[in-house]
XYZ file of C-alpha atoms in Angstrom:
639
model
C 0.000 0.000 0.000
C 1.302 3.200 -0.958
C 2.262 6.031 1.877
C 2.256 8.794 -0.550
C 1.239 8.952 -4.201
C 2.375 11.917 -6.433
C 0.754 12.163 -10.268
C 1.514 14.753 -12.754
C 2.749 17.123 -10.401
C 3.654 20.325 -12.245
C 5.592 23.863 -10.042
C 6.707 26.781 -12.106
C 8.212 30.322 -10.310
C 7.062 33.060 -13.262
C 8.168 31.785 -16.629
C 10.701 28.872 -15.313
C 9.395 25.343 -15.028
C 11.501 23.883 -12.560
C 9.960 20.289 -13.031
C 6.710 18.535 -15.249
C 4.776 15.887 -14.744
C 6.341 14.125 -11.914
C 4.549 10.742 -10.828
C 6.315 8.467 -8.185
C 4.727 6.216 -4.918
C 6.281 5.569 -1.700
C 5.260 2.013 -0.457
C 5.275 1.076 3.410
C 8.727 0.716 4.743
C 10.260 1.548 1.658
C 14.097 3.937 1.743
C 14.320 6.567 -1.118
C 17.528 8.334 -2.067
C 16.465 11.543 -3.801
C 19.269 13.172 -6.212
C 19.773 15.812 -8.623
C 21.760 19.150 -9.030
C 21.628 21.649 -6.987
C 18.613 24.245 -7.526
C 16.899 21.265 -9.850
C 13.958 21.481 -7.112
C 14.391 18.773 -4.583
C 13.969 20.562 -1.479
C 10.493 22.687 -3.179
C 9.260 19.060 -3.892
C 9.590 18.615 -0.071
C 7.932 21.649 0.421
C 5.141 20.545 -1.755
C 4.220 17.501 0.022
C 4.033 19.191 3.304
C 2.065 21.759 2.161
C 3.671 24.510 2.797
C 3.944 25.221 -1.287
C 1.095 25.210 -3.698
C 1.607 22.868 -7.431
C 1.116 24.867 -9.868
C -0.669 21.725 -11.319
C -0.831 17.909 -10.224
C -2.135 15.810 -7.344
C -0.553 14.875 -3.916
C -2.268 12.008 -2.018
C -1.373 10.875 1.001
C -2.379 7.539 2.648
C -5.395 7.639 5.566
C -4.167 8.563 9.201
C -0.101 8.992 7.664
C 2.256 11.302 9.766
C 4.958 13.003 7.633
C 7.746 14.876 9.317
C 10.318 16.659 7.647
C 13.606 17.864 8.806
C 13.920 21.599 9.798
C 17.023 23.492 9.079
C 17.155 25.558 11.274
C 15.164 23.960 14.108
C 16.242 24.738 17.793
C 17.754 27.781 16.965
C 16.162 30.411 20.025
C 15.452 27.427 21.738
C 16.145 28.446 25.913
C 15.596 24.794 26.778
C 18.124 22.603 27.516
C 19.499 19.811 24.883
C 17.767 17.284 26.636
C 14.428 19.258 27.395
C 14.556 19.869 23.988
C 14.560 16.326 22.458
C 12.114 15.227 25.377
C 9.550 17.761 24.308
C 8.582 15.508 21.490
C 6.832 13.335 24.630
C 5.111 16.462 25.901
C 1.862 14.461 26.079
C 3.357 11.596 28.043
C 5.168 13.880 29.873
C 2.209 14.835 30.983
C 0.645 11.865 31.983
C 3.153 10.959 33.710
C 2.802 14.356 36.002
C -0.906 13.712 35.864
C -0.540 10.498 37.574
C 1.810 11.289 40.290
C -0.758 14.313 41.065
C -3.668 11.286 41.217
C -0.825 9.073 43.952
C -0.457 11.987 45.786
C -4.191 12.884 45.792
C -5.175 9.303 47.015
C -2.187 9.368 49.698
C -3.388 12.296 51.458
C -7.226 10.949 51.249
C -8.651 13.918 48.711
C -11.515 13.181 46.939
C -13.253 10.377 45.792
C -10.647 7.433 46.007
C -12.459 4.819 43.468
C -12.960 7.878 40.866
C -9.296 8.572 41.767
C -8.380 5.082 40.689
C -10.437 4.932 37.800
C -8.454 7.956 36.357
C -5.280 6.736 36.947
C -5.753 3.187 35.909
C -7.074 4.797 32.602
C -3.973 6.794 31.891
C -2.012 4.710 33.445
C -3.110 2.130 30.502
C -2.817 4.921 27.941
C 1.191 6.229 28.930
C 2.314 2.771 28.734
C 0.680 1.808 25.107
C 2.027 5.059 24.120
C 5.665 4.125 25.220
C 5.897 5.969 28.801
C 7.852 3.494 30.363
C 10.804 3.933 27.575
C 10.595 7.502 26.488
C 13.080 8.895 28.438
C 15.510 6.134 27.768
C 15.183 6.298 23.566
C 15.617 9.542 24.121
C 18.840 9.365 25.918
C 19.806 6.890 23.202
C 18.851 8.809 20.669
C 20.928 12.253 21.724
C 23.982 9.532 22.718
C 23.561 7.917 19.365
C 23.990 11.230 17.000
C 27.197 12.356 19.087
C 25.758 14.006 22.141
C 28.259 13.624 25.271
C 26.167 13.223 28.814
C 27.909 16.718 29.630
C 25.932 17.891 26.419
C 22.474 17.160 27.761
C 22.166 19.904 30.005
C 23.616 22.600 27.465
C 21.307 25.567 26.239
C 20.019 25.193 22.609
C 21.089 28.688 21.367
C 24.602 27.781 22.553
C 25.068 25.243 20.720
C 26.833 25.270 16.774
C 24.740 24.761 13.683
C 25.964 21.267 13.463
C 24.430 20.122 16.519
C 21.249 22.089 16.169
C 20.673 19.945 12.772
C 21.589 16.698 14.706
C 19.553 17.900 17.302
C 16.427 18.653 15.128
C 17.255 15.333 13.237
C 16.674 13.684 16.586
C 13.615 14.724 17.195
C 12.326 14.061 14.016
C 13.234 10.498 14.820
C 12.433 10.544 18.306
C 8.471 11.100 16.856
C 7.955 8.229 14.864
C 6.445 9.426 11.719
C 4.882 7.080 9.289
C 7.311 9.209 6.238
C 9.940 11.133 7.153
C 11.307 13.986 4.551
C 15.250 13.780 5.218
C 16.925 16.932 3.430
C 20.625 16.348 3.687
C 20.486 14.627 7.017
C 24.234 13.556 7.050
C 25.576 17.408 6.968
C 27.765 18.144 9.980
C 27.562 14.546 11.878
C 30.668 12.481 12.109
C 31.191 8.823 10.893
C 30.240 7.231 13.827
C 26.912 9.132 13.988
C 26.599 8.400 10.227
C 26.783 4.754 10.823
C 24.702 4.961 13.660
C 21.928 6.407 11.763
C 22.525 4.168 8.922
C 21.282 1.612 11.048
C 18.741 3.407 12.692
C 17.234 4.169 9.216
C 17.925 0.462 7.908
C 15.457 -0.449 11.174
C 12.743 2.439 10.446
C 9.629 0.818 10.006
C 8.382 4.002 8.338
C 9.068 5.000 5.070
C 11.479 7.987 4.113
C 12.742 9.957 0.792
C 16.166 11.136 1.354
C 18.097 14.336 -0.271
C 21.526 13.414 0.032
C 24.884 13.782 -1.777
C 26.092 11.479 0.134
C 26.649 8.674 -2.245
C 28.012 5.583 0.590
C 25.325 6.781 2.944
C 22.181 6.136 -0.098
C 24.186 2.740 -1.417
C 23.969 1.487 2.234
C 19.971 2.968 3.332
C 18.110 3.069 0.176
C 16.587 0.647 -1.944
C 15.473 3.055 -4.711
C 16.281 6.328 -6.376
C 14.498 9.574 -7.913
C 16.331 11.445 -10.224
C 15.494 14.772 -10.719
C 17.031 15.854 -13.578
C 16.139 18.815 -16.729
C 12.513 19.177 -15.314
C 11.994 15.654 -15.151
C 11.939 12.855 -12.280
C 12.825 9.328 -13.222
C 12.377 6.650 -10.514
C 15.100 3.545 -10.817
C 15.575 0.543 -8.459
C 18.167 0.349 -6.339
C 20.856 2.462 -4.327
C 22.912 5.374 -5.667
C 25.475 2.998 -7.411
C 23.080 0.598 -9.090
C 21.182 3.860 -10.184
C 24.452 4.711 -11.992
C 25.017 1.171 -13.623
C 21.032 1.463 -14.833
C 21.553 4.927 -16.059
C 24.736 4.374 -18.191
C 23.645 1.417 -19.583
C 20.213 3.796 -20.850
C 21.954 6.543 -21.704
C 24.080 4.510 -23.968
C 21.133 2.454 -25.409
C 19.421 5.928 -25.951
C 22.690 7.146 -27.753
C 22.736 4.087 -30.345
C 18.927 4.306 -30.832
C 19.366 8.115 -31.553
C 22.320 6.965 -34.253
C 20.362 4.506 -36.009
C 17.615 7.185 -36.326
C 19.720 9.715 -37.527
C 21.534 7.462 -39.882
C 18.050 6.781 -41.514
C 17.327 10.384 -41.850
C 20.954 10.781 -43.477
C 20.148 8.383 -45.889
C 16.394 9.819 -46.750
C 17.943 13.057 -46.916
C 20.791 11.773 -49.205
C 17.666 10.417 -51.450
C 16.036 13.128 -51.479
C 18.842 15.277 -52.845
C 19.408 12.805 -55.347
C 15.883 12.620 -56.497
C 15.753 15.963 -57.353
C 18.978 15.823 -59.022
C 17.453 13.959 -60.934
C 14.486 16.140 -61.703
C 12.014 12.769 -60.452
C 9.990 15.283 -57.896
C 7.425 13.294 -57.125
C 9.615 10.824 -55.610
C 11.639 13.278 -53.811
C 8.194 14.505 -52.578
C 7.272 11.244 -51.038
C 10.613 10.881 -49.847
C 10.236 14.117 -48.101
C 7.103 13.248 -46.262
C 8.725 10.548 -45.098
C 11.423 11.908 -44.027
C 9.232 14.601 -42.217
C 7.489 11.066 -39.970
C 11.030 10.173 -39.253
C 11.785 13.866 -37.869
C 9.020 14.238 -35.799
C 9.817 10.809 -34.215
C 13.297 11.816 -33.542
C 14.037 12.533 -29.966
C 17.910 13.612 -29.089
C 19.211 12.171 -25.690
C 19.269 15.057 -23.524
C 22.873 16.620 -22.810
C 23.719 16.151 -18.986
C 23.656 19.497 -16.916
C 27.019 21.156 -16.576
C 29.909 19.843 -14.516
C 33.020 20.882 -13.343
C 35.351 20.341 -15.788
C 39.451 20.896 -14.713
C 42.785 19.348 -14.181
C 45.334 20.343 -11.482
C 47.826 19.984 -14.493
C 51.730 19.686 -14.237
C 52.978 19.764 -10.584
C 56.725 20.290 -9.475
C 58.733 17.364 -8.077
C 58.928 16.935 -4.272
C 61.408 14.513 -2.741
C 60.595 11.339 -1.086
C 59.626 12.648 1.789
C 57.180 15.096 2.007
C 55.785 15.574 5.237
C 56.787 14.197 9.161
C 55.366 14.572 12.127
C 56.552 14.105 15.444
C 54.320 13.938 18.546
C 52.187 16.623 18.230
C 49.821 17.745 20.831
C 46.795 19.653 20.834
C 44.341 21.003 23.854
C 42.238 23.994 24.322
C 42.074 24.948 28.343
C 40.406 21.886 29.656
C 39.239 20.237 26.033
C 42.172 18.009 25.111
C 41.700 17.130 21.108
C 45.006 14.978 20.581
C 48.418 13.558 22.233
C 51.545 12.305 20.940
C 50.291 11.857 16.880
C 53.265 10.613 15.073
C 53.283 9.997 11.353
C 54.505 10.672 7.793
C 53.862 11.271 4.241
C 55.292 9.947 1.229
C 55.376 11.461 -2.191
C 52.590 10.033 -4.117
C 50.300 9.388 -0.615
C 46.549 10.043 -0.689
C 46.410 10.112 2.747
C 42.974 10.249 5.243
C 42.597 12.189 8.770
C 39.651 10.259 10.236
C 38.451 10.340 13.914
C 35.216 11.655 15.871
C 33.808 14.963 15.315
C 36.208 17.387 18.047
C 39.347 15.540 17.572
C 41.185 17.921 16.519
C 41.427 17.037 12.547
C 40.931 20.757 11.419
C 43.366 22.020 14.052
C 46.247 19.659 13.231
C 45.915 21.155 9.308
C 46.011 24.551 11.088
C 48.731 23.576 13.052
C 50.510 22.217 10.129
C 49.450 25.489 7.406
C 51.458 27.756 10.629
C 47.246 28.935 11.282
C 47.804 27.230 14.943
C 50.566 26.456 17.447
C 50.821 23.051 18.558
C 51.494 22.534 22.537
C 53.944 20.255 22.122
C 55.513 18.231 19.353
C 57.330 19.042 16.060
C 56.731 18.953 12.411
C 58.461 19.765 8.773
C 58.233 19.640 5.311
C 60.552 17.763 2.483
C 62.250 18.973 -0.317
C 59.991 20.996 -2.471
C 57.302 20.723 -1.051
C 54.563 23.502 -1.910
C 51.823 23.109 0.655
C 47.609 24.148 -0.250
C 45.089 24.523 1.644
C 41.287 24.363 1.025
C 39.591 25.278 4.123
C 36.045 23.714 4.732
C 34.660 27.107 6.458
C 35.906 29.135 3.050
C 37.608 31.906 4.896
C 40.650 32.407 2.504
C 37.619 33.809 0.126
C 37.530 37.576 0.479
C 33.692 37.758 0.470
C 33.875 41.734 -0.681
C 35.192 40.832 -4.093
C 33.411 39.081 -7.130
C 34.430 35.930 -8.599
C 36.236 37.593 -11.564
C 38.432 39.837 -9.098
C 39.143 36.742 -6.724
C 40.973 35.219 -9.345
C 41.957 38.091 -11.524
C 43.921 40.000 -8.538
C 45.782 36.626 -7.670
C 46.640 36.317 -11.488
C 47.402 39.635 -13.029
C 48.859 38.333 -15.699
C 45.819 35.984 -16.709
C 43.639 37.974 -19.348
C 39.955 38.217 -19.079
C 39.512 35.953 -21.200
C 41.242 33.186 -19.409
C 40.200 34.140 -16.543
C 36.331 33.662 -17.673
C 36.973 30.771 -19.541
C 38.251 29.246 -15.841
C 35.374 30.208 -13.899
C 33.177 29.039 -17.217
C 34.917 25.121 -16.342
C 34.007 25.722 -12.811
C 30.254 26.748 -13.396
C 30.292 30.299 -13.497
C 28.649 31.467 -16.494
C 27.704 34.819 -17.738
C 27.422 37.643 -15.053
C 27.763 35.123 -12.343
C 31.401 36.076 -12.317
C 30.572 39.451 -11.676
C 28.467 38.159 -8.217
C 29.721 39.453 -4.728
C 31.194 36.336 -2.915
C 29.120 36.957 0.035
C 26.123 36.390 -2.296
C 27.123 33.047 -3.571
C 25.284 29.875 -2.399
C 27.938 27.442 -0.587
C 28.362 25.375 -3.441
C 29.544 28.081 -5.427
C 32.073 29.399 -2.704
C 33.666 26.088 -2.618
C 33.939 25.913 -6.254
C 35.863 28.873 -6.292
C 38.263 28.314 -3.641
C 39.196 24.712 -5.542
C 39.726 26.883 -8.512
C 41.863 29.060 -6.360
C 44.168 25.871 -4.880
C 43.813 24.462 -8.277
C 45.790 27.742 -9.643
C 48.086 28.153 -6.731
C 50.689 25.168 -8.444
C 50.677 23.579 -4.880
C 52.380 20.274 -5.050
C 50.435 18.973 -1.384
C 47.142 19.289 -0.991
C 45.899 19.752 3.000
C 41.976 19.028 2.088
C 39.335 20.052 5.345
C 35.833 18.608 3.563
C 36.270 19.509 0.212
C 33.001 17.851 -0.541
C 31.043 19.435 1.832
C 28.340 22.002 -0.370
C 29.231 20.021 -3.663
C 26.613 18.225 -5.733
C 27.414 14.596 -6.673
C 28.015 15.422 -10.407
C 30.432 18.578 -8.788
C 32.096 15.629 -6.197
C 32.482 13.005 -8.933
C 34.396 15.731 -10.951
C 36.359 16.725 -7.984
C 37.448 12.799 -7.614
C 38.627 12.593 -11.325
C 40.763 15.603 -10.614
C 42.373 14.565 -7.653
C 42.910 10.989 -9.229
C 44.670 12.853 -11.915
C 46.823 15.024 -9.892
C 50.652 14.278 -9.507
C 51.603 15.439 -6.016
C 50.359 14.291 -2.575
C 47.340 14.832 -0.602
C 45.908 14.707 3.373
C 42.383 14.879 3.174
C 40.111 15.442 6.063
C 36.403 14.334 5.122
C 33.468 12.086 6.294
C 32.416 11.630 2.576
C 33.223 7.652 2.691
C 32.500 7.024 -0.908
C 34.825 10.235 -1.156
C 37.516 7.724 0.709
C 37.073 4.680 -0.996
C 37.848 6.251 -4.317
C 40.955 7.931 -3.462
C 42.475 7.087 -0.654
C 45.578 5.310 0.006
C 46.136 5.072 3.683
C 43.696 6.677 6.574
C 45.397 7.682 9.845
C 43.207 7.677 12.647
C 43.515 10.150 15.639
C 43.167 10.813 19.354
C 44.267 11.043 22.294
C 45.818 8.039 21.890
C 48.041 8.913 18.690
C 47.746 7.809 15.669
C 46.574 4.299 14.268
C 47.335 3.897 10.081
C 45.794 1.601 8.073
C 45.956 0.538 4.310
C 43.192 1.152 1.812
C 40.091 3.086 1.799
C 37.237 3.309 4.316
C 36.401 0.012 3.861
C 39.277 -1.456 4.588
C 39.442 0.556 7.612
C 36.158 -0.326 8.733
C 36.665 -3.892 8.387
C 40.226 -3.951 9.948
C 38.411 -2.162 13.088
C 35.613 -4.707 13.292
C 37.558 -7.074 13.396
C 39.870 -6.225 16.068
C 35.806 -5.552 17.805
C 35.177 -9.142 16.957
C 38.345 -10.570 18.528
C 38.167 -9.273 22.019
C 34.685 -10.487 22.238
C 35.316 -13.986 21.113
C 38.263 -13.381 23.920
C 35.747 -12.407 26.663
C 33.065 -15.239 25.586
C 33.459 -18.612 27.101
C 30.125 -20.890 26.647
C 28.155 -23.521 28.966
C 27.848 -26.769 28.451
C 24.230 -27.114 27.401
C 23.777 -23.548 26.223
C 26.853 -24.296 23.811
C 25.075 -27.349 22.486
C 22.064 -26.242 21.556
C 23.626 -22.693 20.156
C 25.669 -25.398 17.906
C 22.451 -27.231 16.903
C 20.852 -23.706 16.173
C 23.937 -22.805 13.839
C 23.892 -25.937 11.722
C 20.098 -25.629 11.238
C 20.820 -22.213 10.204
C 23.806 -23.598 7.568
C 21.702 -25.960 5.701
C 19.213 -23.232 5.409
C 22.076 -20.822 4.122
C 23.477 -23.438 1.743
C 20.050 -24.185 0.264
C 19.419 -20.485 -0.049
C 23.045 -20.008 -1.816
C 22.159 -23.185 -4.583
C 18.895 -21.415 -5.332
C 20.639 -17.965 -5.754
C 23.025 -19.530 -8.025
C 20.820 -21.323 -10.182
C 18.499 -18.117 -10.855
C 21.836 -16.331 -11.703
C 22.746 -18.820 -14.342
C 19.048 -18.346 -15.415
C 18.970 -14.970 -15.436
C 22.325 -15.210 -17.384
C 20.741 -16.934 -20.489
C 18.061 -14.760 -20.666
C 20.169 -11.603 -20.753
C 21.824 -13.222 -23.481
C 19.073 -14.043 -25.777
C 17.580 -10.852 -25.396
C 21.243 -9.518 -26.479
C 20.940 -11.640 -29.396
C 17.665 -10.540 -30.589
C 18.488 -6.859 -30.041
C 21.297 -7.111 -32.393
C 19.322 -8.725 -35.377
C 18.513 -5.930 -37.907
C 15.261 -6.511 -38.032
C 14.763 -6.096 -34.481
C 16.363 -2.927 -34.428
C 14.111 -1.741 -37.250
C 11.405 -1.827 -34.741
C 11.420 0.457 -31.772
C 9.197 -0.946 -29.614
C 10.285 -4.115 -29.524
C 13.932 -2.279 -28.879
C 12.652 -0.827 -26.046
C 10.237 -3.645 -24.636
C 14.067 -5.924 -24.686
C 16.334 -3.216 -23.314
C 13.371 -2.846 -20.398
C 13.515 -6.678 -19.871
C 17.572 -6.084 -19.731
C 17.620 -3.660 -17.242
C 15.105 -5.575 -15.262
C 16.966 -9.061 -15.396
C 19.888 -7.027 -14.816
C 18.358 -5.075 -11.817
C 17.171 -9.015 -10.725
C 20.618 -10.211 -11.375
C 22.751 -7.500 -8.946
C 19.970 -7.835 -6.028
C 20.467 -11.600 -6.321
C 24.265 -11.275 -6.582
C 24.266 -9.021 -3.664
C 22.010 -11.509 -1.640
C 24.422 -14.747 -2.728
C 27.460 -12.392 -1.085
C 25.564 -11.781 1.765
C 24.822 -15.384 1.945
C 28.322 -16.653 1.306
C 29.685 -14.325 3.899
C 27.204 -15.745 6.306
C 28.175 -19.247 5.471
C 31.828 -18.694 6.289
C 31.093 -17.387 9.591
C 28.654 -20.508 10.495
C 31.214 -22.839 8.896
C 34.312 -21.022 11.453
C 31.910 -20.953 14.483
C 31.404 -24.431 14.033
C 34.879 -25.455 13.206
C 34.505 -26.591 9.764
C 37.354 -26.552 7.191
């Protein structure tokens, strides 16, 4: 049963259309990642099912007795209640209760009024806070606050002291905390740390509501959602799957869209090529007929439409460093009585694509200070190799000078660029027209950080010290930004919680604390695993079993493997299945006179993308399976 329907749902701001006939359902339970550019109309289409904006045309129905809550931005802001208070307030009505039945003990203890209508009334609500969840409140709420990052020392902390960040983990939390049957999620991992994001992964993952999710965050909507909406050139397409299986799907359409296009264009080549002949030949009537049909074939034409603008750049040529290119030597880092690291020891190699990971407050941002000369370190020592040119991007965009336009914040770094260059450089980073003639302070955050990459991209720094540089991006802006980076020939230490971010381009990730430094190999994966495993290992350490409880635990895991094993053949054998399918639809696809005949191209490629759609969720279940087979087969000692 569907939670929300949306049909031909039309919005329009004076003469621009921002999207057209937009139809999608959210079913019960189900986890919807929800991309596009920026300023496509993602967060209006939000604002539309809440109500709070009028379609210009179109139909929003919402399922009987269905509770949507959306995400505030700015929620909690003049807020004089305390963190705590502030989260509890969602339970305002058991709160209440509760008071209201103490009030009804104390009335009956000190004999006032009548004592069986006293009774009555507090047996009733009695029944009532504990069906609503009285007896737990308090305690998801203290989960919930500990869960997104709150400290206990946080809980009694005014609201309007605390930083953006944790006002939109805070408002995030009580949007959870209320149980709606949708929630609206507009870029709910901004400003939480990994350890938050993971914890709300699985928070999410547990939901038995439904949500639609604006994110850019491409790990986070691989690992929560289980569909996608595109919105994209006034137009929302709905695919199956997470963000990454939406990209397979979408290549593989755009690319059977291209060919179609080509074979249609080839025929109107040839007509025209016909036509031209026919008259050559002075036989008009057949270059008349010709014509018309050449006219069908036109109006049948439909171009694949160009993808919206990305950034488009290359770091270029760097100079050489030497080997060594940065080492550190027990640095130490504490504000008064807030100690953010101790004794981190480490170093950089030419060529590294290093990570800074660790929990939000660390001190990650201050060690870059500390190494850019921004901050002293309390103790500790540092320096630089051979060569070494050192740039810095920082995440709150200070080295902007937010009096200046773009044009000038280039142009007076580079007086020897001519206009010309210098437009066509803001052009490959987006800013077309008399944007580059917009005050700084003006521009949206994306913009900002575009132009302070195109600043470190100019600067010819050989090492790149990166706080967030995908924070404010777009996912067609961070995929760019990746390509880039994978191109560039010097060395880089990246601070960011973008994990998909990690995965693609990082070579090592140094963790950090108070208790050093830990490196480890790879991406965020890698890291990940390596950590739960080291988890895994001093629990199996600290778990010694009974007799009897160890016997039937066994008996319970070898139930569990044949179950596994039979699920694994099944998988397997729908696979192959699916496998010969794909390949006689292939087959018939590339007959000519199948490709003569447009619908049946496009009934097989739908079949394709659905038995390929089949195929991944299948291979992703076998994995899943397999995975879960090795662990039975190891806790039950079997080779």
């Amino acid at each position: 049963m569907a939670v929300l329907s949306v049909q031909n749902l039309k919005m329009e701001f004076g003469e621009r259309v921002l999207f057209d006939s937009v139809n999608f359902e959210v079913g019960e339970r189900e986890k919807i990642g929800f991309i596009g550019s920026n300023a496509s109309g993602k967060t209006t289409l939000f604002k539309l099912i809440i109500g709070e904006l009028e379609p210009s045309d179109g139909e929003i129905f919402k399922g009987k007795n269905i509770n949507i809550g959306y995400l505030e931005q700015h929620a909690c802001a003049n807020s004089t209640k305390t963190v705590y208070d502030e989260a509890e307030s969602v339970f305002e009505s058991l709160a209440e209760a509760e008071r209201r039945i103490e009030e009804l003990s104390d009335m009956m203890n000190s004999g006032a009024g009548d004592i069986d209508s006293l009774i009555a009334q507090q047996q009733r609500l009695q029944a009532e806070f504990e069906n609503g969840g009285g007896l737990t409140y308090k305690s998801r709420t203290r989960s919930m606050l500990t869960g997104l990052g709150f400290a206990q020392e946080d809980f009694s902390l005014e609201c309007s002291k605390l930083s953006g960040g944790q006002r939109s983990k805070l408002a995030l939390g009580k949007l959870l905390l209320s149980e709606p049957d949708l929630i609206l999620l507009d870029e709910p991992t901004n400003h939480i740390d990994l350890l938050s994001l993971e914890w709300l992964e699985n928070f999410l993952k547990d939901f038995k509501g439904s949500a639609i999710i604006i994110s850019h965050d491409r790990y986070f909507l691989d690992n929560v959602t289980t569909k996608t909406m595109h919105l994209d050139h006034e137009r929302l397409t709905v695919w199956n799957g997470g963000y990454s299986r939406f990209l397979e799907q979408k290549t593989e359409r755009d690319e059977i869209e291209r060919r179609h296009y080509e074979r249609q264009m080839d025929e109107v080549h040839r007509l025209e090529g016909i036509i031209e002949q026919q008259k050559r030949w002075r036989h008009y009537i057949t270059a008349e007929s010709k014509q018309k049909m050449l006219d069908k074939k036109l109006a049948e034409v439909t171009a694949p439409q160009n993808e919206n603008k990305t950034l488009g750049f290359s770091f270029g040529e760097v100079s050489s460093t030497g080997n060594e290119v940065l080492n550190v030597f027990g640095l130490s880092k504490s504000f008064g009585e807030n100690h953010l690291f101790k004794g981190v020891e480490f170093g950089i190699r030419k060529g590294d694509r290093a990570f800074l990971l660790g929990a939000n407050g660390c001190g990650k941002t201050t060690l870059l200070k500390i190494l850019m000369g921004f901050e002293d370190a309390d103790s500790g020592t540092f320096g630089f190799g051979a060569g070494v040119k050192p740039g810095y991007f920082d995440q709150t965009l200070s080295s902007l000078d937010y009096s200046k336009t773009a044009i000038d914040e280039i142009w007076d770094a580079h007086r020897d660029f001519t206009e010309t260059r210098v437009r066509t450089l803001l052009g490959q980073f987006l800013f077309s027209g008399d944007d580059v003639y917009k005050r700084i302070e003006y521009l949206s955050g994306g913009e900002k950080a575009r132009l302070s990459i195109l600043k470190l991209m100019l600067s010819g720094a050989n090492f790149l010290l990166l706080d967030e540089p995908t924070n404010h991006l777009d996912i067609p802006s961070r995929e760019a930004l990746e390509e880039a980076l994978m191109q560039f020939g010097g060395t880089m230490l990246v601070v960011s919680h973008d994990r998909y971010f990690i995965n693609k381009l990082s070579s090592r990730v140094l963790c950090i604390g108070m208790q050093g430094t830990q490196a480890f190999d790879g991406g965020y994966d890698a890291y990940a695993e390596r950590l739960t495993a080291s988890v895994q290992v001093k629990v199996k350490t600290k778990t010694v079993g009974k007799g009897g409880e160890d016997y039937k635990r066994r008996k319970e895991q070898e139930s569990e493997l044949r179950k596994v094993t039979t699920a694994i053949k099944r998988s397997e054998e729908r696979i192959n299945d699916i496998d010969v399918e794909i390949t006689n639809a292939n087959e018939e696809l590339s007959r000519p006179e199948t490709s003569a005949d447009y619908e049946r191209v496009m009934e097989l490629t739908g079949l394709i993308d659905s038995l390929n759609s089949e195929q991944m969720q299948l291979m992703s279940e076998w994995e899943s399976l397999e995975n879960r087979k090795s662990e039975l087969e190891e806790l039950l000692g079997i080779e």
